[in-house]
Amino acid sequence: MNFPTQLFINGQPRAASNGKTLSLTNPANEEVLCETAAATTADVEAAIHGAHTAFEKGWRDCLPSRRAEIMFQIARVLREHAEELSQLESLCIGKPITDARDEIAMGARTFEYYAGAISKFCGQTIPVARGGFDFTLRQPMGVVAAIVPWNFPFPIATWKVAPALAAGNCVVLKPARQSPLTALRLGELAAQAGLPPGVLQVLSGSGNEIGDALVQHPLIRKISFTGSTAVGSRIMQLAGRDIKRVSLELGGKSPNIVFADADLQKAATSSPMSVFANTGQDCCARSRIFVERTACDKFVELFVAATKRIVVDDPSKAETQVGPLVSSEQRESVEEYLQTVRGRRHKIMCGGDRPARKGYYLNPALVLGCETSDRAWREEIFGPVACLRPFDNEEEMLAEVNASPYGLSGSLWTNNLQRALRVARRVESGVLSVNCHNSLHLEAPFGGFKQSGLGRDLGMAAMEGYTELKNVYIAE
Ligand code: NAD
């Protein structure tokens, strides 16, 4: 298989300015996959200047119809290369191939959605008191830095790149150190589809080394970041100095609330994959489960049985539902949390052990007996571990749900419509699903309350986030 291993700057692949590379390991077999270029601050400088020139010299003024045409063409080229992109993603981070195929398809649809949005994205005319003619314009910002994580590398990159380009910006995309391959290929394929040189630059490498240079550069007008709350907080502080625009999609510790009047069979058998999909490395993972006490025993029995049926196996097999964790460090970090719940008070109902095979695998675990002060209950584990606590009273349950500093996602199961409406309004989260676990739709806004973030990806809300709003008044 051919791996894209070079930075992508001004329409050309190129090595890092100092020739440095980082090696990628396949988490499914612990073998080295390839070496990819590790960008330096000189490469950051070159990428940002190239993007700024591309913005000034053409992309800003490119006809909306032409921008849309190029973006539809990018979607078409991505579809032609869907299998190659899926394989790259799966090999790089251990994502089950079936999930990788779905995510690449979603990335192509994201380009189509925003290509179509270009001709429907309008300003307003406003009847101001003074008469005359007052109208608003949505104008591109310039060069946007898009910084993305390793858990859903391709779709999250497209959620940022597509609306930013559609709104007329140029983008410097920085994938995570662990998962640069599909981002680098996106740069090449977008160029092949007709995107002018410099409009999309891709810098692989370490966030620690080039993050500050990218975020603080005076030509970067907006930073669109998805990743940990710790790094998001640092970016917001650095951006504050020059009042740069930021949008942040950060961590989560989402609740799964199950009332006794719910369809228990459906709730309990679908809930394991709402935590364990992507090996639990999911910002939306419903890892704090609240079950009404009278339904608890039945729920736990069905949940454990469904978890034991999950196929934990090689990500290259079509039937695999859960692959390895991304790295040995990530598995060790999850195991440290498991260590904290091996006391007498807790009960691990299933999983938490390593399957006897090579690769960074860990069997999905359900933990009972947590106190609300336990780290495993409060902190984002980012691995295949769910904790469950029974509740007796709706008000007390809601107080505990909202005690988390996070507020990204969640699920609510009940067949009582009034209760669904009442509780949905009270849960402090940016997205919530009722009687299912789907909280992500590319046509609808996605993002968090509180320390889960700021601003929204997806839907038309994202497109607004890549523009400045200008008001123009013409006297009569
Ligand atoms: P991370 O914060 O370590 O890294 C994210 C990106 O930031 C990477 O590209 C990394 O190279 C870069 N980075 C690291 N240090 C930087 C710095 N100082 N300046 C600028 N960039 C820097 O996160 P991760 O481990 O890749 O991803 C896991 C985290 O992402 C979890 O907390 C998860 O919840 C969160 N996440 C959130 C969402 C969401 O939509 N809310 C989606 C996916 C993941």
Short mmCIF file of C-alpha atoms and ligand atoms in Angstrom, two decimals:
data_model
loop_
_atom_site.label_atom_id
_atom_site.label_comp_id
_atom_site.label_asym_id
_atom_site.label_seq_id
_atom_site.Cartn_x
_atom_site.Cartn_y
_atom_site.Cartn_z
CA MET A 1 0.00 0.00 0.00
CA ASN A 2 1.22 3.53 -0.84
CA PHE A 3 1.34 5.84 2.17
CA PRO A 4 1.20 9.64 1.78
CA THR A 5 4.19 10.62 3.89
CA GLN A 6 4.98 14.22 2.91
CA LEU A 7 3.58 17.57 3.98
CA PHE A 8 1.24 19.10 1.41
CA ILE A 9 2.08 22.76 0.76
CA ASN A 10 1.16 24.95 -2.24
CA GLY A 11 -0.18 21.99 -4.20
CA GLN A 12 2.98 19.86 -3.76
CA PRO A 13 4.08 17.11 -1.40
CA ARG A 14 7.32 18.06 0.36
CA ALA A 15 9.59 16.87 3.16
CA ALA A 16 9.86 18.77 6.45
CA SER A 17 12.33 21.68 6.24
CA ASN A 18 14.80 19.79 8.46
CA GLY A 19 14.01 16.37 6.98
CA LYS A 20 12.61 15.09 10.29
CA THR A 21 10.03 12.28 10.30
CA LEU A 22 7.85 10.49 12.85
CA SER A 23 7.04 6.81 12.64
CA LEU A 24 3.50 5.44 12.69
CA THR A 25 2.69 2.09 14.29
CA ASN A 26 -0.23 -0.13 13.34
CA PRO A 27 -2.04 -0.61 16.68
CA ALA A 28 -3.51 -3.95 15.54
CA ASN A 29 -0.12 -5.68 15.24
CA GLU A 30 2.37 -3.24 16.86
CA GLU A 31 4.44 -3.08 13.64
CA VAL A 32 5.81 0.12 12.09
CA LEU A 33 3.64 1.28 9.16
CA CYS A 34 5.63 4.17 7.72
CA GLU A 35 7.47 7.40 8.49
CA THR A 36 5.69 10.72 7.92
CA ALA A 37 7.15 14.21 7.71
CA ALA A 38 7.18 16.14 11.01
CA ALA A 39 6.53 19.80 10.17
CA THR A 40 8.75 22.49 11.69
CA THR A 41 7.92 26.10 12.52
CA ALA A 42 9.54 27.02 9.16
CA ASP A 43 6.99 24.75 7.44
CA VAL A 44 4.19 26.41 9.43
CA GLU A 45 5.42 29.77 8.16
CA ALA A 46 5.56 28.54 4.53
CA ALA A 47 2.10 26.95 4.73
CA ILE A 48 0.44 30.03 6.23
CA HIS A 49 2.06 32.44 3.76
CA GLY A 50 1.10 30.18 0.84
CA ALA A 51 -2.49 30.02 2.08
CA HIS A 52 -2.63 33.78 2.57
CA THR A 53 -1.38 34.36 -0.99
CA ALA A 54 -3.96 31.88 -2.33
CA PHE A 55 -6.68 33.77 -0.42
CA GLU A 56 -5.61 37.23 -1.62
CA LYS A 57 -4.89 36.20 -5.18
CA GLY A 58 -8.05 34.33 -6.01
CA TRP A 59 -9.94 32.10 -3.60
CA ARG A 60 -11.56 35.03 -1.78
CA ASP A 61 -13.02 36.29 -5.05
CA CYS A 62 -13.69 32.93 -6.69
CA LEU A 63 -17.29 32.87 -7.97
CA PRO A 64 -19.61 31.01 -5.60
CA SER A 65 -20.70 28.75 -8.46
CA ARG A 66 -17.05 27.82 -9.20
CA ARG A 67 -16.31 27.16 -5.51
CA ALA A 68 -19.34 24.86 -5.37
CA GLU A 69 -18.28 23.07 -8.56
CA ILE A 70 -14.81 22.35 -7.13
CA MET A 71 -16.25 21.11 -3.85
CA PHE A 72 -18.70 18.74 -5.60
CA GLN A 73 -15.72 17.51 -7.61
CA ILE A 74 -13.73 16.91 -4.37
CA ALA A 75 -16.63 14.78 -3.07
CA ARG A 76 -16.58 12.77 -6.30
CA VAL A 77 -12.81 12.16 -6.14
CA LEU A 78 -13.06 11.18 -2.46
CA ARG A 79 -15.71 8.60 -3.39
CA GLU A 80 -13.44 7.21 -6.13
CA HIS A 81 -10.70 6.77 -3.51
CA ALA A 82 -13.01 5.70 -0.67
CA GLU A 83 -11.56 2.22 -0.27
CA GLU A 84 -7.96 3.48 -0.21
CA LEU A 85 -8.84 6.16 2.38
CA SER A 86 -10.72 3.60 4.51
CA GLN A 87 -7.72 1.26 4.51
CA LEU A 88 -5.35 4.10 5.46
CA GLU A 89 -7.56 5.12 8.39
CA SER A 90 -8.02 1.56 9.61
CA LEU A 91 -4.31 0.69 9.44
CA CYS A 92 -3.24 3.90 11.12
CA ILE A 93 -5.49 3.95 14.19
CA GLY A 94 -6.98 0.43 14.34
CA LYS A 95 -10.48 1.56 13.37
CA PRO A 96 -12.73 -1.33 12.25
CA ILE A 97 -12.83 -1.22 8.45
CA THR A 98 -16.65 -1.10 8.34
CA ASP A 99 -16.65 2.04 10.53
CA ALA A 100 -13.82 3.55 8.47
CA ARG A 101 -15.86 3.07 5.27
CA ASP A 102 -18.88 4.80 6.86
CA GLU A 103 -16.72 7.71 8.03
CA ILE A 104 -15.06 8.24 4.64
CA ALA A 105 -18.52 8.25 3.03
CA MET A 106 -19.64 10.84 5.58
CA GLY A 107 -16.60 12.99 4.71
CA ALA A 108 -17.59 12.99 1.02
CA ARG A 109 -21.20 13.87 1.94
CA THR A 110 -19.90 16.75 4.07
CA PHE A 111 -18.21 18.29 1.00
CA GLU A 112 -21.48 17.90 -0.94
CA TYR A 113 -23.57 19.45 1.83
CA TYR A 114 -21.36 22.56 2.01
CA ALA A 115 -20.99 22.76 -1.79
CA GLY A 116 -24.79 22.96 -1.93
CA ALA A 117 -24.90 25.41 0.98
CA ILE A 118 -22.80 28.03 -0.86
CA SER A 119 -25.74 29.26 -2.96
CA LYS A 120 -28.14 29.30 0.01
CA PHE A 121 -25.97 31.20 2.49
CA CYS A 122 -27.39 34.73 2.60
CA GLY A 123 -27.16 38.02 4.43
CA GLN A 124 -30.19 40.13 5.40
CA THR A 125 -31.76 43.43 4.42
CA ILE A 126 -32.76 45.40 7.52
CA PRO A 127 -35.44 48.13 7.70
CA VAL A 128 -33.41 50.58 9.84
CA ALA A 129 -35.14 53.59 11.47
CA ARG A 130 -33.20 56.11 9.40
CA GLY A 131 -34.50 54.76 6.07
CA GLY A 132 -31.96 54.16 3.32
CA PHE A 133 -30.73 50.68 2.57
CA ASP A 134 -29.09 48.47 5.19
CA PHE A 135 -27.80 44.99 4.48
CA THR A 136 -25.44 42.39 5.93
CA LEU A 137 -22.65 40.46 4.25
CA ARG A 138 -21.10 37.21 5.42
CA GLN A 139 -17.43 37.59 4.52
CA PRO A 140 -14.61 35.04 4.65
CA MET A 141 -12.02 35.54 7.40
CA GLY A 142 -8.81 34.66 5.56
CA VAL A 143 -6.60 31.78 6.69
CA VAL A 144 -8.12 29.31 9.16
CA ALA A 145 -6.11 26.78 11.19
CA ALA A 146 -8.00 23.48 11.54
CA ILE A 147 -6.51 21.24 14.25
CA VAL A 148 -8.03 17.77 14.54
CA PRO A 149 -7.68 14.68 16.80
CA TRP A 150 -6.85 11.05 16.08
CA ASN A 151 -10.12 9.34 16.99
CA PHE A 152 -12.21 10.38 13.94
CA PRO A 153 -9.47 11.92 11.78
CA PHE A 154 -11.14 12.08 8.38
CA PRO A 155 -14.72 13.12 9.17
CA ILE A 156 -13.64 15.77 11.69
CA ALA A 157 -11.15 17.20 9.17
CA THR A 158 -13.94 17.50 6.59
CA TRP A 159 -16.34 19.08 9.15
CA LYS A 160 -13.86 21.96 9.37
CA VAL A 161 -12.28 22.13 5.92
CA ALA A 162 -15.52 21.94 3.90
CA PRO A 163 -17.49 24.79 5.57
CA ALA A 164 -14.35 26.94 5.84
CA LEU A 165 -13.62 26.58 2.09
CA ALA A 166 -17.29 26.99 1.20
CA ALA A 167 -17.34 30.32 3.06
CA GLY A 168 -14.30 31.45 1.00
CA ASN A 169 -11.42 30.86 3.45
CA CYS A 170 -8.11 29.06 2.94
CA VAL A 171 -7.19 26.36 5.45
CA VAL A 172 -4.05 25.01 7.13
CA LEU A 173 -5.06 21.55 8.35
CA LYS A 174 -3.10 19.93 11.18
CA PRO A 175 -3.98 16.28 11.80
CA ALA A 176 -2.89 14.57 15.02
CA ARG A 177 0.63 13.06 15.19
CA GLN A 178 -0.91 9.55 15.34
CA SER A 179 -3.27 9.90 12.35
CA PRO A 180 -1.95 12.07 9.50
CA LEU A 181 -2.52 9.75 6.53
CA THR A 182 -6.07 10.55 5.40
CA ALA A 183 -5.52 14.29 5.95
CA LEU A 184 -2.39 14.25 3.77
CA ARG A 185 -4.29 12.30 1.11
CA LEU A 186 -7.21 14.76 1.36
CA GLY A 187 -4.79 17.55 0.41
CA GLU A 188 -3.59 15.62 -2.64
CA LEU A 189 -7.06 14.52 -3.76
CA ALA A 190 -8.57 17.99 -3.33
CA ALA A 191 -5.79 19.38 -5.57
CA GLN A 192 -6.50 16.62 -8.09
CA ALA A 193 -10.17 17.69 -8.02
CA GLY A 194 -9.21 21.25 -9.01
CA LEU A 195 -8.68 23.08 -5.70
CA PRO A 196 -6.06 25.78 -6.45
CA PRO A 197 -2.59 25.44 -4.83
CA GLY A 198 -2.36 26.88 -1.31
CA VAL A 199 -6.11 26.85 -0.59
CA LEU A 200 -5.73 23.70 1.53
CA GLN A 201 -2.34 23.06 3.18
CA VAL A 202 -1.72 19.97 5.32
CA LEU A 203 0.95 19.78 8.04
CA SER A 204 1.62 16.46 9.73
CA GLY A 205 3.72 16.43 12.90
CA SER A 206 3.58 17.03 16.61
CA GLY A 207 1.13 19.53 18.09
CA ASN A 208 3.56 20.22 20.92
CA GLU A 209 6.20 21.40 18.46
CA ILE A 210 4.22 23.45 15.95
CA GLY A 211 0.93 24.17 17.77
CA ASP A 212 1.95 27.48 19.32
CA ALA A 213 3.50 28.79 16.09
CA LEU A 214 0.33 27.93 14.18
CA VAL A 215 -2.11 29.37 16.72
CA GLN A 216 -0.16 32.60 17.34
CA HIS A 217 0.67 33.43 13.73
CA PRO A 218 -0.69 36.91 12.86
CA LEU A 219 -2.11 35.72 9.51
CA ILE A 220 -4.27 33.04 11.20
CA ARG A 221 -7.69 34.59 11.72
CA LYS A 222 -9.50 31.64 13.25
CA ILE A 223 -8.54 28.41 14.99
CA SER A 224 -11.03 25.59 14.70
CA PHE A 225 -9.92 22.91 17.14
CA THR A 226 -11.17 19.47 18.13
CA GLY A 227 -9.30 17.63 20.85
CA SER A 228 -8.73 17.54 24.58
CA THR A 229 -10.03 20.19 26.96
CA ALA A 230 -6.47 20.82 28.20
CA VAL A 231 -5.12 21.71 24.74
CA GLY A 232 -8.34 23.60 23.88
CA SER A 233 -7.91 25.76 26.96
CA ARG A 234 -4.31 26.58 26.02
CA ILE A 235 -5.37 27.51 22.47
CA MET A 236 -8.12 29.79 23.78
CA GLN A 237 -5.64 31.56 26.06
CA LEU A 238 -3.13 32.08 23.25
CA ALA A 239 -5.86 33.23 20.85
CA GLY A 240 -7.13 35.69 23.45
CA ARG A 241 -4.05 37.88 23.10
CA ASP A 242 -4.97 38.97 19.55
CA ILE A 243 -8.75 38.36 19.84
CA LYS A 244 -8.59 35.55 17.28
CA ARG A 245 -11.79 33.65 16.61
CA VAL A 246 -11.86 30.14 18.05
CA SER A 247 -14.22 27.22 17.96
CA LEU A 248 -13.48 24.34 20.29
CA GLU A 249 -14.90 20.82 20.29
CA LEU A 250 -13.51 19.24 23.44
CA GLY A 251 -13.86 16.32 25.82
CA GLY A 252 -16.98 14.72 27.26
CA LYS A 253 -18.35 12.39 29.91
CA SER A 254 -21.82 11.94 28.55
CA PRO A 255 -24.78 10.45 30.42
CA ASN A 256 -27.06 7.64 29.29
CA ILE A 257 -30.27 8.05 31.32
CA VAL A 258 -32.66 5.08 31.44
CA PHE A 259 -36.09 5.30 33.11
CA ALA A 260 -37.92 2.13 34.12
CA ASP A 261 -40.75 2.90 31.67
CA ALA A 262 -38.39 2.71 28.66
CA ASP A 263 -38.13 -0.10 26.14
CA LEU A 264 -35.50 -1.82 28.31
CA GLN A 265 -34.58 -4.46 25.76
CA LYS A 266 -33.77 -1.81 23.15
CA ALA A 267 -32.06 0.54 25.62
CA ALA A 268 -29.86 -2.13 27.20
CA THR A 269 -28.84 -3.95 24.03
CA SER A 270 -28.00 -0.77 22.10
CA SER A 271 -26.17 0.95 24.96
CA PRO A 272 -22.89 -1.03 24.89
CA MET A 273 -21.94 0.31 21.45
CA SER A 274 -22.81 3.85 22.60
CA VAL A 275 -19.72 3.59 24.84
CA PHE A 276 -17.55 0.92 23.25
CA ALA A 277 -17.75 1.92 19.55
CA ASN A 278 -14.35 3.21 18.35
CA THR A 279 -12.97 1.30 21.38
CA GLY A 280 -14.49 3.97 23.63
CA GLN A 281 -12.26 6.66 22.09
CA ASP A 282 -15.25 8.84 21.36
CA CYS A 283 -15.98 12.30 22.75
CA CYS A 284 -19.70 11.38 22.72
CA ALA A 285 -19.24 8.03 24.53
CA ARG A 286 -22.16 7.56 26.94
CA SER A 287 -19.86 6.34 29.68
CA ARG A 288 -21.92 7.42 32.73
CA ILE A 289 -25.02 5.25 32.80
CA PHE A 290 -27.92 6.24 35.09
CA VAL A 291 -30.63 3.56 35.43
CA GLU A 292 -33.81 3.88 37.51
CA ARG A 293 -33.29 1.45 40.39
CA THR A 294 -36.35 -0.75 39.70
CA ALA A 295 -35.02 -1.52 36.19
CA CYS A 296 -31.37 -1.84 37.15
CA ASP A 297 -30.90 -5.62 37.50
CA LYS A 298 -32.66 -6.35 34.22
CA PHE A 299 -30.72 -3.60 32.42
CA VAL A 300 -27.35 -4.84 33.72
CA GLU A 301 -28.14 -8.44 32.72
CA LEU A 302 -29.09 -7.42 29.15
CA PHE A 303 -26.17 -4.94 28.86
CA VAL A 304 -23.57 -7.51 29.92
CA ALA A 305 -24.98 -10.17 27.58
CA ALA A 306 -24.91 -7.71 24.66
CA THR A 307 -21.35 -6.63 25.54
CA LYS A 308 -20.15 -10.23 25.51
CA ARG A 309 -21.53 -10.59 21.96
CA ILE A 310 -19.42 -7.64 20.66
CA VAL A 311 -16.82 -8.82 18.16
CA VAL A 312 -13.43 -7.54 19.40
CA ASP A 313 -11.03 -8.49 16.62
CA ASP A 314 -8.69 -7.46 13.85
CA PRO A 315 -9.95 -4.15 12.36
CA SER A 316 -9.42 -5.44 8.82
CA LYS A 317 -12.27 -7.96 9.20
CA ALA A 318 -15.71 -6.76 8.10
CA GLU A 319 -17.45 -8.30 11.16
CA THR A 320 -15.17 -6.57 13.73
CA GLN A 321 -17.04 -4.06 15.90
CA VAL A 322 -14.25 -3.08 18.31
CA GLY A 323 -10.56 -2.93 17.36
CA PRO A 324 -7.46 -2.08 19.41
CA LEU A 325 -6.85 1.21 21.23
CA VAL A 326 -4.75 3.69 19.26
CA SER A 327 -1.48 3.13 21.15
CA SER A 328 0.08 1.26 24.04
CA GLU A 329 0.10 4.55 26.06
CA GLN A 330 -3.65 4.93 25.51
CA ARG A 331 -4.27 1.36 26.69
CA GLU A 332 -2.10 1.90 29.77
CA SER A 333 -3.98 5.09 30.59
CA VAL A 334 -7.32 3.19 30.43
CA GLU A 335 -5.88 0.38 32.55
CA GLU A 336 -4.85 2.90 35.21
CA TYR A 337 -8.52 3.92 35.51
CA LEU A 338 -9.49 0.24 35.76
CA GLN A 339 -6.98 -0.15 38.58
CA THR A 340 -8.92 2.48 40.55
CA VAL A 341 -12.12 0.39 40.41
CA ARG A 342 -10.65 -2.94 41.44
CA GLY A 343 -11.41 -2.24 45.14
CA ARG A 344 -13.96 -4.11 47.28
CA ARG A 345 -16.74 -1.56 46.68
CA HIS A 346 -16.66 -1.96 42.89
CA LYS A 347 -17.68 -4.81 40.67
CA ILE A 348 -16.38 -5.23 37.10
CA MET A 349 -19.25 -7.14 35.47
CA CYS A 350 -17.34 -7.98 32.26
CA GLY A 351 -14.14 -7.15 30.38
CA GLY A 352 -11.28 -4.91 31.46
CA ASP A 353 -8.75 -7.61 30.52
CA ARG A 354 -6.40 -7.87 27.52
CA PRO A 355 -7.27 -10.52 24.91
CA ALA A 356 -4.35 -12.93 24.38
CA ARG A 357 -3.06 -11.49 21.11
CA LYS A 358 -0.72 -8.88 19.69
CA GLY A 359 -2.07 -5.35 19.38
CA TYR A 360 -3.39 -2.83 21.91
CA TYR A 361 -6.70 -4.59 22.56
CA LEU A 362 -8.81 -4.38 25.73
CA ASN A 363 -12.14 -6.11 26.32
CA PRO A 364 -15.05 -3.70 26.98
CA ALA A 365 -15.84 -3.32 30.69
CA LEU A 366 -18.92 -2.43 32.74
CA VAL A 367 -18.22 -1.17 36.27
CA LEU A 368 -20.80 -1.07 39.11
CA GLY A 369 -20.42 0.41 42.58
CA CYS A 370 -18.86 3.79 41.72
CA GLU A 371 -19.24 6.72 44.08
CA THR A 372 -19.75 10.11 42.44
CA SER A 373 -16.30 11.12 43.67
CA ASP A 374 -14.52 8.26 41.83
CA ARG A 375 -12.17 9.34 39.05
CA ALA A 376 -13.59 6.66 36.76
CA TRP A 377 -17.08 8.17 37.21
CA ARG A 378 -15.99 11.81 36.78
CA GLU A 379 -13.16 11.85 34.24
CA GLU A 380 -13.08 11.12 30.52
CA ILE A 381 -11.42 7.68 30.28
CA PHE A 382 -11.36 7.57 26.46
CA GLY A 383 -11.42 3.79 26.35
CA PRO A 384 -13.91 0.89 26.53
CA VAL A 385 -15.09 1.41 30.12
CA ALA A 386 -18.67 2.23 31.20
CA CYS A 387 -19.73 3.00 34.78
CA LEU A 388 -23.31 2.51 35.95
CA ARG A 389 -25.17 3.93 38.97
CA PRO A 390 -28.83 3.38 39.88
CA PHE A 391 -31.06 6.36 40.71
CA ASP A 392 -34.32 6.73 42.68
CA ASN A 393 -35.31 10.30 42.05
CA GLU A 394 -35.39 12.42 38.85
CA GLU A 395 -34.22 15.66 40.49
CA GLU A 396 -31.24 14.03 42.22
CA MET A 397 -30.31 12.20 39.02
CA LEU A 398 -30.38 15.46 37.02
CA ALA A 399 -28.24 17.21 39.63
CA GLU A 400 -25.62 14.48 39.26
CA VAL A 401 -25.86 14.46 35.43
CA ASN A 402 -25.19 18.21 35.41
CA ALA A 403 -22.47 18.07 38.08
CA SER A 404 -19.99 17.14 35.32
CA PRO A 405 -17.80 19.98 34.00
CA TYR A 406 -18.49 18.53 30.53
CA GLY A 407 -21.69 18.84 28.49
CA LEU A 408 -21.29 17.36 25.04
CA SER A 409 -23.77 14.60 24.35
CA GLY A 410 -26.08 12.05 25.97
CA SER A 411 -29.05 9.74 25.64
CA LEU A 412 -32.40 9.59 27.38
CA TRP A 413 -34.69 6.55 27.41
CA THR A 414 -38.35 6.83 28.44
CA ASN A 415 -41.77 6.19 26.91
CA ASN A 416 -43.31 9.10 28.81
CA LEU A 417 -43.41 12.09 26.45
CA GLN A 418 -43.78 14.74 29.18
CA ARG A 419 -40.80 13.30 31.04
CA ALA A 420 -38.74 13.20 27.82
CA LEU A 421 -39.44 16.88 27.14
CA ARG A 422 -38.86 17.91 30.76
CA VAL A 423 -35.57 16.02 31.17
CA ALA A 424 -34.24 16.87 27.67
CA ARG A 425 -34.59 20.56 28.51
CA ARG A 426 -32.74 20.17 31.80
CA VAL A 427 -29.71 18.12 30.67
CA GLU A 428 -26.76 20.48 30.16
CA SER A 429 -25.40 19.21 26.85
CA GLY A 430 -25.02 20.48 23.29
CA VAL A 431 -26.68 17.41 21.78
CA LEU A 432 -29.02 14.79 23.20
CA SER A 433 -30.75 11.75 21.71
CA VAL A 434 -34.07 10.36 22.95
CA ASN A 435 -34.73 6.61 22.69
CA CYS A 436 -31.64 6.12 20.51
CA HIS A 437 -27.95 7.00 20.53
CA ASN A 438 -27.60 9.04 17.32
CA SER A 439 -26.64 12.58 18.17
CA LEU A 440 -24.70 13.40 15.05
CA HIS A 441 -26.24 14.61 11.78
CA LEU A 442 -24.16 16.58 9.32
CA GLU A 443 -27.11 18.92 8.66
CA ALA A 444 -27.51 19.82 12.38
CA PRO A 445 -25.22 21.73 14.77
CA PHE A 446 -22.83 19.67 16.88
CA GLY A 447 -20.88 20.91 19.90
CA GLY A 448 -20.74 21.23 23.63
CA PHE A 449 -21.85 23.18 26.69
CA LYS A 450 -19.43 24.11 29.49
CA GLN A 451 -15.91 22.58 29.19
CA SER A 452 -16.98 20.48 26.17
CA GLY A 453 -16.45 23.46 23.93
CA LEU A 454 -17.41 26.65 22.22
CA GLY A 455 -19.06 27.18 18.82
CA ARG A 456 -20.51 24.47 16.62
CA ASP A 457 -19.36 22.12 13.88
CA LEU A 458 -21.75 20.96 11.13
CA GLY A 459 -24.99 22.39 9.81
CA MET A 460 -25.27 26.02 8.74
CA ALA A 461 -24.06 27.07 12.20
CA ALA A 462 -20.55 25.93 11.21
CA MET A 463 -20.60 27.99 8.03
CA GLU A 464 -21.53 31.11 10.01
CA GLY A 465 -18.55 30.37 12.26
CA TYR A 466 -16.15 30.73 9.31
CA THR A 467 -17.33 34.24 8.37
CA GLU A 468 -17.30 37.76 9.72
CA LEU A 469 -20.64 39.57 9.75
CA LYS A 470 -20.50 43.00 8.10
CA ASN A 471 -23.27 45.58 8.08
CA VAL A 472 -23.42 48.07 5.17
CA TYR A 473 -25.65 51.14 5.13
CA ILE A 474 -26.40 53.19 2.02
CA ALA A 475 -28.03 56.56 2.53
CA GLU A 476 -30.96 57.44 0.32
P1 NAD B 1 -5.23 16.40 21.78
O1 NAD B 1 -5.81 17.62 22.39
O2 NAD B 1 -4.07 15.78 22.42
O3 NAD B 1 -4.82 16.68 20.27
C1 NAD B 1 -5.73 17.22 19.33
C2 NAD B 1 -4.95 17.96 18.24
O4 NAD B 1 -4.27 19.06 18.83
C3 NAD B 1 -3.87 17.11 17.57
O5 NAD B 1 -3.80 17.46 16.21
C4 NAD B 1 -2.61 17.55 18.30
O6 NAD B 1 -1.44 17.35 17.53
C5 NAD B 1 -2.89 19.02 18.49
N1 NAD B 1 -2.13 19.66 19.57
C6 NAD B 1 -1.53 19.08 20.65
N2 NAD B 1 -0.92 20.01 21.39
C7 NAD B 1 -1.15 21.20 20.79
C8 NAD B 1 -0.81 22.54 21.09
N3 NAD B 1 -0.10 22.88 22.16
N4 NAD B 1 -1.24 23.52 20.24
C9 NAD B 1 -1.98 23.22 19.16
N5 NAD B 1 -2.33 21.97 18.83
C10 NAD B 1 -1.93 20.97 19.62
O7 NAD B 1 -6.48 15.39 21.65
P2 NAD B 1 -6.46 13.89 21.08
O8 NAD B 1 -5.79 13.02 22.11
O9 NAD B 1 -5.96 13.88 19.68
O10 NAD B 1 -8.02 13.59 21.01
C11 NAD B 1 -8.75 13.15 22.09
C12 NAD B 1 -9.56 14.27 22.70
O11 NAD B 1 -10.35 14.91 21.70
C13 NAD B 1 -10.55 13.76 23.73
O12 NAD B 1 -10.58 14.61 24.85
C14 NAD B 1 -11.89 13.84 22.98
O13 NAD B 1 -13.01 13.93 23.81
C15 NAD B 1 -11.69 15.03 22.13
N6 NAD B 1 -12.61 15.01 20.98
C16 NAD B 1 -13.66 15.89 20.97
C17 NAD B 1 -14.57 15.86 19.93
C18 NAD B 1 -15.73 16.81 19.89
O14 NAD B 1 -16.32 16.97 18.83
N7 NAD B 1 -16.09 17.45 21.00
C19 NAD B 1 -14.42 14.95 18.88
C20 NAD B 1 -13.33 14.06 18.94
C21 NAD B 1 -12.42 14.12 19.99
#
